[in-house]
Tab-separated table of C-alpha atoms and ligand atoms in Angstrom:
chain	number	residue	atom	x	y	z
A	1	MET	CA	-7.723	21.733	-19.723
A	2	ALA	CA	-8.148	18.868	-22.108
A	3	LYS	CA	-11.441	17.108	-22.519
A	4	ILE	CA	-11.107	13.319	-22.405
A	5	LEU	CA	-13.646	10.648	-23.299
A	6	ILE	CA	-12.956	7.118	-22.091
A	7	LYS	CA	-15.098	5.083	-24.421
A	8	GLY	CA	-16.808	1.747	-24.084
A	9	GLY	CA	-14.945	0.192	-21.179
A	10	ARG	CA	-16.235	-2.039	-18.424
A	11	VAL	CA	-16.556	0.618	-15.751
A	12	ILE	CA	-16.224	-0.777	-12.233
A	13	SER	CA	-16.575	1.496	-9.220
A	14	PRO	CA	-17.342	-0.615	-6.155
A	15	ALA	CA	-18.167	2.451	-4.026
A	16	GLN	CA	-21.112	3.122	-6.364
A	17	GLN	CA	-21.793	-0.560	-7.006
A	18	LEU	CA	-21.242	0.319	-10.622
A	19	ASP	CA	-20.259	-2.435	-13.047
A	20	ASP	CA	-21.436	-1.623	-16.562
A	21	THR	CA	-20.159	-0.942	-20.050
A	22	CYS	CA	-20.211	2.813	-20.503
A	23	ASP	CA	-18.267	5.995	-21.241
A	24	ILE	CA	-16.685	8.512	-18.904
A	25	LEU	CA	-16.356	12.144	-19.914
A	26	ILE	CA	-13.704	14.242	-18.204
A	27	GLU	CA	-13.680	18.045	-18.332
A	28	ASN	CA	-11.710	20.557	-16.266
A	29	GLY	CA	-10.244	17.904	-14.019
A	30	LYS	CA	-13.656	16.525	-13.074
A	31	ILE	CA	-15.853	13.674	-14.235
A	32	SER	CA	-18.612	15.513	-16.064
A	33	ALA	CA	-20.620	12.481	-17.144
A	34	ILE	CA	-20.785	8.703	-16.828
A	35	GLY	CA	-23.157	7.121	-19.327
A	36	LYS	CA	-23.797	5.395	-22.622
A	37	LYS	CA	-22.793	6.848	-25.978
A	38	LEU	CA	-21.519	10.172	-24.655
A	39	ASP	CA	-20.657	12.889	-27.171
A	40	SER	CA	-16.968	12.807	-28.081
A	41	LYS	CA	-16.914	16.259	-29.715
A	42	GLY	CA	-13.692	18.107	-28.919
A	43	ALA	CA	-12.444	15.317	-26.693
A	44	GLU	CA	-9.351	13.143	-26.793
A	45	VAL	CA	-10.843	9.679	-27.066
A	46	ILE	CA	-9.393	6.736	-25.176
A	47	ASP	CA	-10.759	3.524	-26.626
A	48	ALA	CA	-11.481	1.310	-23.641
A	49	ALA	CA	-13.146	-1.596	-25.481
A	50	ASP	CA	-12.054	-4.825	-23.716
A	51	LYS	CA	-10.548	-2.708	-20.938
A	52	VAL	CA	-11.594	-2.198	-17.350
A	53	VAL	CA	-12.066	1.386	-16.192
A	54	THR	CA	-11.793	2.010	-12.464
A	55	PRO	CA	-11.339	4.787	-9.946
A	56	GLY	CA	-7.637	5.662	-9.771
A	57	LEU	CA	-5.928	3.052	-7.623
A	58	VAL	CA	-5.024	3.997	-4.053
A	59	ASP	CA	-1.990	2.715	-2.149
A	60	ILE	CA	-1.976	3.614	1.536
A	61	HIS	CA	1.471	2.186	2.300
A	62	VAL	CA	4.348	3.652	0.316
A	63	HIS	CA	7.849	4.795	1.208
A	64	LEU	CA	8.763	7.720	-1.031
A	65	ARG	CA	12.065	8.293	0.882
A	66	ASP	CA	11.822	12.034	0.394
A	67	PRO	CA	13.244	14.001	2.225
A	68	GLY	CA	16.564	12.433	3.076
A	69	PHE	CA	16.942	9.211	1.142
A	70	GLU	CA	16.539	10.508	-2.389
A	71	TYR	CA	19.208	8.091	-3.598
A	72	LYS	CA	16.611	5.324	-3.090
A	73	GLU	CA	13.529	7.192	-4.364
A	74	ASP	CA	12.096	10.667	-4.412
A	75	ILE	CA	8.694	12.212	-4.829
A	76	ALA	CA	9.032	12.454	-8.611
A	77	SER	CA	10.350	8.906	-9.192
A	78	GLY	CA	8.071	7.261	-6.613
A	79	THR	CA	4.920	8.876	-7.974
A	80	LEU	CA	5.988	8.045	-11.545
A	81	ALA	CA	6.287	4.402	-10.452
A	82	ALA	CA	2.845	4.804	-8.865
A	83	VAL	CA	1.075	6.046	-12.006
A	84	THR	CA	2.884	3.408	-14.076
A	85	GLY	CA	1.327	0.835	-11.775
A	86	GLY	CA	-2.112	2.464	-12.079
A	87	PHE	CA	-2.090	4.351	-8.783
A	88	THR	CA	-3.393	7.910	-8.607
A	89	SER	CA	-3.057	8.332	-4.842
A	90	VAL	CA	-0.367	7.193	-2.446
A	91	ALA	CA	-0.005	7.677	1.294
A	92	CYS	CA	3.656	7.977	2.235
A	93	MET	CA	5.271	6.745	5.408
A	94	PRO	CA	7.126	9.091	7.756
A	95	ASN	CA	10.470	7.246	8.119
A	96	THR	CA	12.268	9.911	6.124
A	97	ASN	CA	15.190	12.077	7.219
A	98	PRO	CA	14.132	14.209	8.959
A	99	VAL	CA	11.240	12.078	10.145
A	100	ASN	CA	7.822	13.453	9.225
A	101	ASP	CA	6.888	14.264	12.796
A	102	ASN	CA	5.948	17.942	12.461
A	103	GLN	CA	4.226	20.499	10.263
A	104	ALA	CA	7.465	21.641	8.598
A	105	VAL	CA	8.245	18.220	7.137
A	106	THR	CA	4.614	17.574	6.176
A	107	SER	CA	4.510	20.973	4.440
A	108	PHE	CA	7.735	20.195	2.604
A	109	ILE	CA	6.290	16.909	1.308
A	110	LEU	CA	3.033	18.571	0.247
A	111	LYS	CA	4.887	21.382	-1.538
A	112	LYS	CA	7.193	18.974	-3.347
A	113	ALA	CA	4.191	16.784	-4.195
A	114	ALA	CA	2.500	19.784	-5.821
A	115	GLU	CA	5.658	20.668	-7.772
A	116	ASP	CA	7.101	17.265	-8.748
A	117	GLY	CA	4.417	14.689	-8.011
A	118	HIS	CA	2.742	12.671	-10.762
A	119	CYS	CA	-0.141	11.665	-8.487
A	120	ARG	CA	-1.799	12.686	-5.251
A	121	ILE	CA	0.203	12.252	-2.074
A	122	PHE	CA	-1.243	11.920	1.408
A	123	PRO	CA	1.570	12.184	3.967
A	124	ILE	CA	1.358	9.958	7.034
A	125	ALA	CA	3.093	11.476	10.060
A	126	SER	CA	4.792	9.557	12.828
A	127	ILE	CA	3.180	8.563	16.120
A	128	THR	CA	6.270	9.413	18.136
A	129	LYS	CA	8.804	12.180	17.657
A	130	GLY	CA	11.773	10.981	15.634
A	131	LEU	CA	10.204	7.482	15.591
A	132	GLU	CA	11.918	7.084	18.931
A	133	GLY	CA	8.975	5.619	20.809
A	134	GLU	CA	9.209	8.165	23.616
A	135	SER	CA	6.938	11.152	23.115
A	136	LEU	CA	3.923	11.789	20.920
A	137	THR	CA	3.799	14.077	17.899
A	138	GLU	CA	1.428	17.071	17.780
A	139	MET	CA	-1.353	15.210	16.018
A	140	GLY	CA	-3.788	18.129	16.135
A	141	GLU	CA	-1.357	20.381	14.254
A	142	LEU	CA	-0.650	17.628	11.738
A	143	LYS	CA	-4.369	17.106	11.168
A	144	GLU	CA	-4.678	20.805	10.295
A	145	LEU	CA	-2.378	20.183	7.331
A	146	GLY	CA	-4.460	17.269	6.119
A	147	VAL	CA	-2.639	14.352	7.734
A	148	TYR	CA	-5.149	11.511	7.969
A	149	ALA	CA	-3.089	8.966	9.865
A	150	VAL	CA	-0.021	8.456	12.012
A	151	SER	CA	2.363	5.518	12.100
A	152	ASP	CA	5.829	4.553	13.318
A	153	ASP	CA	5.950	2.080	10.424
A	154	GLY	CA	9.126	0.048	10.381
A	155	LYS	CA	9.514	0.610	14.114
A	156	PRO	CA	6.774	-0.676	16.413
A	157	VAL	CA	5.731	1.481	19.368
A	158	SER	CA	6.968	-0.861	22.091
A	159	ASN	CA	5.563	0.922	25.135
A	160	PRO	CA	1.871	-0.051	25.497
A	161	GLN	CA	1.084	2.986	27.671
A	162	LEU	CA	2.424	5.296	24.968
A	163	MET	CA	0.393	3.468	22.313
A	164	ARG	CA	-2.685	3.820	24.515
A	165	ARG	CA	-2.086	7.561	24.815
A	166	ALA	CA	-1.481	7.825	21.061
A	167	MET	CA	-4.864	6.218	20.414
A	168	GLU	CA	-6.604	8.440	22.949
A	169	TYR	CA	-4.981	11.491	21.359
A	170	ALA	CA	-5.690	10.491	17.748
A	171	ARG	CA	-9.327	9.575	18.311
A	172	PRO	CA	-10.911	13.037	18.717
A	173	PHE	CA	-9.067	14.211	15.609
A	174	GLY	CA	-10.519	11.309	13.642
A	175	MET	CA	-7.010	10.160	12.810
A	176	THR	CA	-6.141	6.537	12.191
A	177	ILE	CA	-3.311	4.834	14.046
A	178	ILE	CA	-1.432	2.554	11.660
A	179	SER	CA	0.457	-0.113	13.526
A	180	HIS	CA	3.560	-1.945	12.438
A	181	ALA	CA	2.692	-4.836	14.724
A	182	GLU	CA	5.835	-6.666	15.755
A	183	ASP	CA	7.122	-7.405	19.235
A	184	LEU	CA	10.801	-6.563	18.906
A	185	ASP	CA	11.825	-8.724	21.853
A	186	LEU	CA	10.249	-11.703	20.127
A	187	VAL	CA	11.784	-10.699	16.774
A	188	GLY	CA	15.155	-10.746	18.551
A	189	SER	CA	17.940	-11.063	16.014
A	190	GLY	CA	15.716	-12.892	13.509
A	191	VAL	CA	16.122	-11.967	9.856
A	192	MET	CA	13.542	-14.183	8.117
A	193	ASN	CA	10.481	-16.254	8.994
A	194	ASP	CA	11.147	-18.884	11.634
A	195	GLY	CA	10.695	-22.316	10.092
A	196	PRO	CA	12.359	-25.110	8.144
A	197	VAL	CA	13.748	-22.766	5.464
A	198	ALA	CA	15.479	-20.605	8.091
A	199	THR	CA	16.924	-23.718	9.688
A	200	GLU	CA	18.136	-24.990	6.340
A	201	LEU	CA	19.731	-21.657	5.474
A	202	GLY	CA	21.212	-21.236	8.937
A	203	LEU	CA	19.461	-17.886	9.365
A	204	LYS	CA	17.866	-16.707	12.590
A	205	GLY	CA	14.064	-16.877	12.533
A	206	ILE	CA	11.304	-14.402	13.367
A	207	PRO	CA	8.440	-16.444	14.867
A	208	TRP	CA	4.795	-15.771	14.034
A	209	VAL	CA	4.142	-14.969	17.651
A	210	ALA	CA	6.204	-11.774	17.280
A	211	GLU	CA	3.453	-10.457	15.004
A	212	ASP	CA	0.453	-12.111	16.643
A	213	ALA	CA	1.327	-10.905	20.148
A	214	ALA	CA	1.749	-7.340	18.909
A	215	THR	CA	-1.457	-7.449	16.854
A	216	ALA	CA	-3.391	-8.748	19.874
A	217	ARG	CA	-2.031	-5.921	22.031
A	218	GLU	CA	-2.946	-3.266	19.468
A	219	VAL	CA	-6.441	-4.666	19.019
A	220	MET	CA	-7.012	-4.682	22.775
A	221	LEU	CA	-5.801	-1.105	23.051
A	222	ALA	CA	-8.128	-0.102	20.219
A	223	GLU	CA	-10.987	-1.869	21.971
A	224	PHE	CA	-10.103	-0.076	25.199
A	225	THR	CA	-9.704	3.397	23.703
A	226	GLY	CA	-12.254	3.274	20.889
A	227	ALA	CA	-9.654	4.603	18.447
A	228	HIS	CA	-9.441	3.450	14.848
A	229	LEU	CA	-6.554	1.016	14.483
A	230	HIS	CA	-5.236	-0.047	11.105
A	231	VAL	CA	-2.872	-3.001	11.127
A	232	ALA	CA	-0.297	-2.723	8.347
A	233	HIS	CA	1.027	-5.612	6.251
A	234	VAL	CA	-0.631	-8.519	8.082
A	235	SER	CA	1.375	-11.647	7.330
A	236	THR	CA	0.376	-14.404	9.741
A	237	LYS	CA	-2.581	-16.736	10.177
A	238	GLY	CA	-2.877	-15.657	13.797
A	239	SER	CA	-2.952	-11.928	13.043
A	240	ILE	CA	-5.610	-12.379	10.404
A	241	ASP	CA	-7.695	-14.310	12.888
A	242	ILE	CA	-7.193	-11.742	15.651
A	243	VAL	CA	-8.439	-8.994	13.312
A	244	ARG	CA	-11.325	-11.169	12.117
A	245	GLN	CA	-12.500	-11.859	15.676
A	246	ALA	CA	-12.052	-8.211	16.715
A	247	LYS	CA	-14.197	-7.042	13.807
A	248	LYS	CA	-16.918	-9.448	14.927
A	249	ARG	CA	-16.813	-7.810	18.366
A	250	GLY	CA	-17.223	-4.396	16.757
A	251	VAL	CA	-13.698	-3.110	17.392
A	252	ALA	CA	-12.735	-0.252	15.046
A	253	VAL	CA	-9.966	-2.198	13.377
A	254	THR	CA	-8.988	-2.520	9.737
A	255	CYS	CA	-6.038	-4.217	8.094
A	256	GLU	CA	-4.115	-4.433	4.860
A	257	ALA	CA	-2.281	-7.198	3.035
A	258	ALA	CA	0.735	-6.739	0.785
A	259	PRO	CA	0.979	-8.525	-2.578
A	260	HIS	CA	4.241	-10.210	-1.564
A	261	HIS	CA	2.600	-11.766	1.487
A	262	PHE	CA	-0.294	-13.272	-0.484
A	263	THR	CA	1.925	-14.323	-3.396
A	264	LEU	CA	5.193	-15.627	-1.944
A	265	THR	CA	6.379	-17.745	0.962
A	266	ASP	CA	9.714	-17.920	2.763
A	267	ASP	CA	10.757	-20.360	0.037
A	268	ALA	CA	11.645	-17.238	-1.978
A	269	VAL	CA	14.482	-16.527	0.460
A	270	ARG	CA	16.358	-19.651	-0.729
A	271	GLY	CA	19.637	-18.681	-2.297
A	272	TYR	CA	19.849	-15.940	0.349
A	273	ASN	CA	17.769	-13.711	-1.877
A	274	THR	CA	17.863	-10.299	-0.199
A	275	ASN	CA	15.084	-9.121	-2.547
A	276	ALA	CA	12.842	-11.467	-0.594
A	277	LYS	CA	13.762	-9.825	2.702
A	278	MET	CA	11.249	-7.512	4.290
A	279	ASN	CA	9.515	-6.773	7.541
A	280	PRO	CA	7.310	-8.583	8.429
A	281	PRO	CA	8.980	-11.442	6.568
A	282	LEU	CA	7.571	-13.790	3.951
A	283	ARG	CA	5.888	-16.572	5.897
A	284	SER	CA	4.811	-20.191	5.516
A	285	GLU	CA	2.321	-21.519	2.977
A	286	GLU	CA	-0.237	-21.841	5.797
A	287	ASP	CA	0.151	-18.131	6.602
A	288	ARG	CA	-0.011	-17.126	2.951
A	289	GLU	CA	-3.231	-19.115	2.563
A	290	ALA	CA	-4.680	-17.489	5.699
A	291	VAL	CA	-3.967	-14.017	4.279
A	292	ARG	CA	-5.714	-15.070	1.062
A	293	GLN	CA	-8.719	-16.320	3.047
A	294	GLY	CA	-8.739	-13.007	4.926
A	295	ILE	CA	-8.905	-11.244	1.575
A	296	ALA	CA	-11.758	-13.478	0.427
A	297	ASP	CA	-13.890	-13.141	3.558
A	298	GLY	CA	-13.518	-9.373	4.024
A	299	THR	CA	-11.161	-9.422	7.005
A	300	VAL	CA	-8.620	-7.609	4.828
A	301	ASP	CA	-9.854	-4.121	3.930
A	302	ALA	CA	-7.145	-3.068	1.508
A	303	ILE	CA	-4.254	-4.244	-0.569
A	304	ALA	CA	-1.237	-2.027	0.056
A	305	THR	CA	2.230	-2.458	-1.385
A	306	ASP	CA	4.634	-1.378	1.384
A	307	HIS	CA	6.696	-0.093	-1.566
A	308	ALA	CA	10.103	0.104	0.130
A	309	PRO	CA	12.871	1.090	-2.285
A	310	HIS	CA	16.482	0.399	-1.306
A	311	HIS	CA	19.716	1.006	-3.183
A	312	ILE	CA	21.472	-2.010	-4.689
A	313	ASP	CA	24.388	-1.500	-2.282
A	314	GLU	CA	21.970	-1.986	0.607
A	315	LYS	CA	20.713	-5.272	-0.847
A	316	ASN	CA	23.863	-6.671	-2.447
A	317	VAL	CA	25.231	-7.718	0.939
A	318	GLU	CA	25.085	-10.662	3.331
A	319	PHE	CA	21.429	-11.596	3.977
A	320	ALA	CA	21.507	-10.803	7.689
A	321	ILE	CA	22.608	-7.208	7.163
A	322	ALA	CA	20.569	-6.420	4.009
A	323	MET	CA	17.893	-3.773	4.404
A	324	ASN	CA	14.265	-4.812	4.707
A	325	GLY	CA	11.788	-4.070	1.963
A	326	ILE	CA	10.907	-4.420	-1.701
A	327	VAL	CA	9.475	-2.150	-4.373
A	328	GLY	CA	5.849	-2.900	-5.167
A	329	LEU	CA	4.025	-0.132	-7.007
A	330	GLU	CA	4.607	-1.519	-10.490
A	331	THR	CA	3.654	-5.126	-9.742
A	332	ALA	CA	0.716	-4.810	-7.327
A	333	LEU	CA	-2.049	-4.644	-9.924
A	334	PRO	CA	-1.233	-7.877	-11.817
A	335	LEU	CA	-0.535	-9.724	-8.555
A	336	THR	CA	-3.981	-8.662	-7.303
A	337	LEU	CA	-5.615	-9.633	-10.606
A	338	LYS	CA	-4.017	-13.059	-10.196
A	339	LEU	CA	-6.331	-13.595	-7.217
A	340	VAL	CA	-9.232	-13.151	-9.643
A	341	GLU	CA	-7.698	-15.551	-12.165
A	342	GLU	CA	-7.286	-18.097	-9.376
A	343	GLY	CA	-10.963	-17.745	-8.431
A	344	LEU	CA	-10.342	-16.421	-4.921
A	345	ILE	CA	-12.235	-13.152	-5.482
A	346	ASP	CA	-14.139	-11.556	-8.346
A	347	LEU	CA	-12.936	-8.560	-10.330
A	348	PRO	CA	-15.092	-5.921	-8.556
A	349	LYS	CA	-13.756	-7.165	-5.209
A	350	ALA	CA	-10.171	-6.906	-6.461
A	351	ILE	CA	-10.838	-3.351	-7.629
A	352	ALA	CA	-12.444	-2.504	-4.284
A	353	LEU	CA	-9.314	-3.663	-2.459
A	354	LEU	CA	-7.291	-1.216	-4.549
A	355	THR	CA	-9.699	1.766	-4.565
A	356	ASN	CA	-12.506	2.516	-2.110
A	357	GLY	CA	-11.239	-0.137	0.335
A	358	PRO	CA	-7.941	1.654	1.079
A	359	ALA	CA	-9.536	5.107	0.732
A	360	ASP	CA	-12.117	4.222	3.389
A	361	VAL	CA	-9.451	2.921	5.763
A	362	LEU	CA	-7.880	6.379	6.001
A	363	ASP	CA	-11.056	8.301	5.113
A	364	LEU	CA	-9.345	9.738	2.024
A	365	PRO	CA	-11.526	11.693	-0.426
A	366	VAL	CA	-10.585	9.432	-3.354
A	367	GLY	CA	-11.297	5.932	-4.654
A	368	GLN	CA	-14.596	6.408	-6.458
A	369	LEU	CA	-16.068	7.531	-9.741
A	370	GLU	CA	-18.908	10.011	-9.579
A	371	GLU	CA	-20.219	12.790	-11.744
A	372	GLY	CA	-18.829	16.066	-10.458
A	373	GLY	CA	-16.022	14.292	-8.611
A	374	ASP	CA	-12.279	14.505	-9.244
A	375	ALA	CA	-11.231	12.724	-12.408
A	376	ASP	CA	-8.781	10.152	-11.053
A	377	VAL	CA	-9.269	7.175	-13.358
A	378	THR	CA	-7.281	4.073	-14.264
A	379	VAL	CA	-7.793	2.173	-17.507
A	380	ILE	CA	-6.660	-1.424	-17.105
A	381	ASP	CA	-5.948	-4.076	-19.713
A	382	PRO	CA	-6.593	-7.231	-17.680
A	383	ASP	CA	-5.261	-9.467	-20.457
A	384	PHE	CA	-1.998	-7.674	-21.191
A	385	GLU	CA	0.875	-10.093	-20.703
A	386	TRP	CA	4.281	-8.755	-19.813
A	387	THR	CA	7.527	-9.758	-18.154
A	388	VAL	CA	8.960	-7.876	-15.191
A	389	GLU	CA	12.264	-6.477	-16.419
A	390	THR	CA	13.878	-5.367	-13.210
A	391	GLN	CA	16.192	-2.819	-14.756
A	392	LYS	CA	13.277	-1.203	-16.579
A	393	LEU	CA	11.275	-0.503	-13.437
A	394	VAL	CA	10.501	3.192	-13.179
A	395	SER	CA	11.296	3.315	-9.472
A	396	LYS	CA	14.861	4.454	-8.719
A	397	SER	CA	15.397	1.202	-6.828
A	398	LYS	CA	15.122	-2.232	-8.373
A	399	ASN	CA	14.712	-4.420	-5.303
A	400	THR	CA	11.948	-6.733	-6.468
A	401	PRO	CA	11.596	-10.483	-5.952
A	402	PHE	CA	9.406	-10.595	-9.077
A	403	GLY	CA	12.155	-10.055	-11.646
A	404	ASP	CA	11.491	-12.100	-14.826
A	405	TRP	CA	7.998	-13.036	-13.614
A	406	GLN	CA	5.299	-13.310	-16.247
A	407	MET	CA	2.504	-10.914	-15.346
A	408	LYS	CA	-1.010	-10.561	-16.713
A	409	GLY	CA	-2.745	-7.209	-16.437
A	410	ALA	CA	-1.455	-3.661	-16.457
A	411	ALA	CA	-2.566	-0.060	-16.386
A	412	VAL	CA	-2.740	1.300	-19.911
A	413	CYS	CA	-3.690	4.822	-18.917
A	414	THR	CA	-3.637	6.579	-15.572
A	415	ILE	CA	-5.473	9.877	-15.228
A	416	VAL	CA	-4.886	12.153	-12.251
A	417	ALA	CA	-7.172	15.162	-11.756
A	418	GLY	CA	-8.218	15.014	-15.404
A	419	LYS	CA	-4.693	14.845	-16.845
A	420	ILE	CA	-3.077	11.829	-18.405
A	421	ALA	CA	-0.213	11.046	-16.015
A	422	TYR	CA	0.754	7.762	-17.686
A	423	LYS	CA	-0.018	6.050	-20.971
A	424	ARG	CA	1.432	2.661	-21.826
A	425	GLY	CA	3.645	2.485	-24.906
B	501	DOR	O1	10.323	-4.172	4.842
B	501	DOR	C1	10.063	-3.075	5.300
B	501	DOR	N1	10.652	-1.965	4.855
B	501	DOR	N2	9.170	-3.000	6.290
B	501	DOR	C2	8.947	-1.856	6.925
B	501	DOR	O2	8.097	-1.842	7.773
B	501	DOR	C3	9.730	-0.645	6.618
B	501	DOR	C4	10.200	-0.675	5.234
B	501	DOR	C5	11.248	0.349	4.921
B	501	DOR	O3	11.118	1.515	5.317
B	501	DOR	O4	12.198	0.018	4.218
């Protein structure tokens, strides 16, 4: 296997509290040395002067759509989008067809990942069989295959007793329960955030309380059971505060924020833009600011994309019936770096939210740079300016609200297990 020397970059690995200009030598898929002026003999040299070198980025919330919805995305295209965006590990959600609720589907995903994947894949299985909210999956069996977490993402577990049992079941296996926290009765027939924009557009609103009430329930159940709860895509001021307060009480709760929720508001829906439709929806400026404050003060543990590819025919329809979700793998890094540019967080913190932060949430064995460890490395040009050309996105689906946006920052080289999986240009 090729020997690679990444030379003279600003190496940031928050897990090691490393932030220094140095070289990284990669041999046989592992990091063999991190240090100054390492010997480049026999190595392919990647000049990282003026670049930032980080652990491979980790996204714990991705829909790869495989098996069953390969017309939207598949393991090959989704992981190619991932490495293009700088990600070397993705955790994929179970709302496939069939649903990933048993060992057979998990094994299929792992086998296809090994054959076609461009990066590491950690399958998330469902909490309930068929995502039907009625009976629990065999979490112990799933854990045996290396499933770190379970989630009915996209479909909340409505029955609190079932969620309680799920937490009690997951806990001894050390598995995380990822909650899509929405109260469906409160969501009702809403299709966007409840507020002046919805009124103006004549669209039915989803009130913040639909998310806050569900988040509060999940946090209380986690407090009651002692299980580790991870709240996905937190989008409201109230939810952020509920998680913040719960952490202060010592509840085992973590949460993630999606780039669209800290970048956009429901203003983006104007014009009935279905590429600004997702679940939970884009919220008010006050909510967006609260998510940003949650990122700044450590309430938010990870940035995760909720990469949700949909075919153009599923988006090019009346707003109310358009599918929920947007692609995010190729735009997450510059949108996160924007938080640094705006002075909200510093660069090491931004990198932490994309590396050891998400890895720690699910206890994944990735997200750091250490001698002897797996060589998953991302080389970032923080100053690279580019325009999002929707049709050129690597993902099979093009449903992004960031088309034509000017971005700053991109992965220039993504290395997975010591192999170059992506190189810009
Ligand atoms: O917008 C969303 N899309 N939110 C979800 O929770 C599910 C996802 C999907 O699967 O398309």
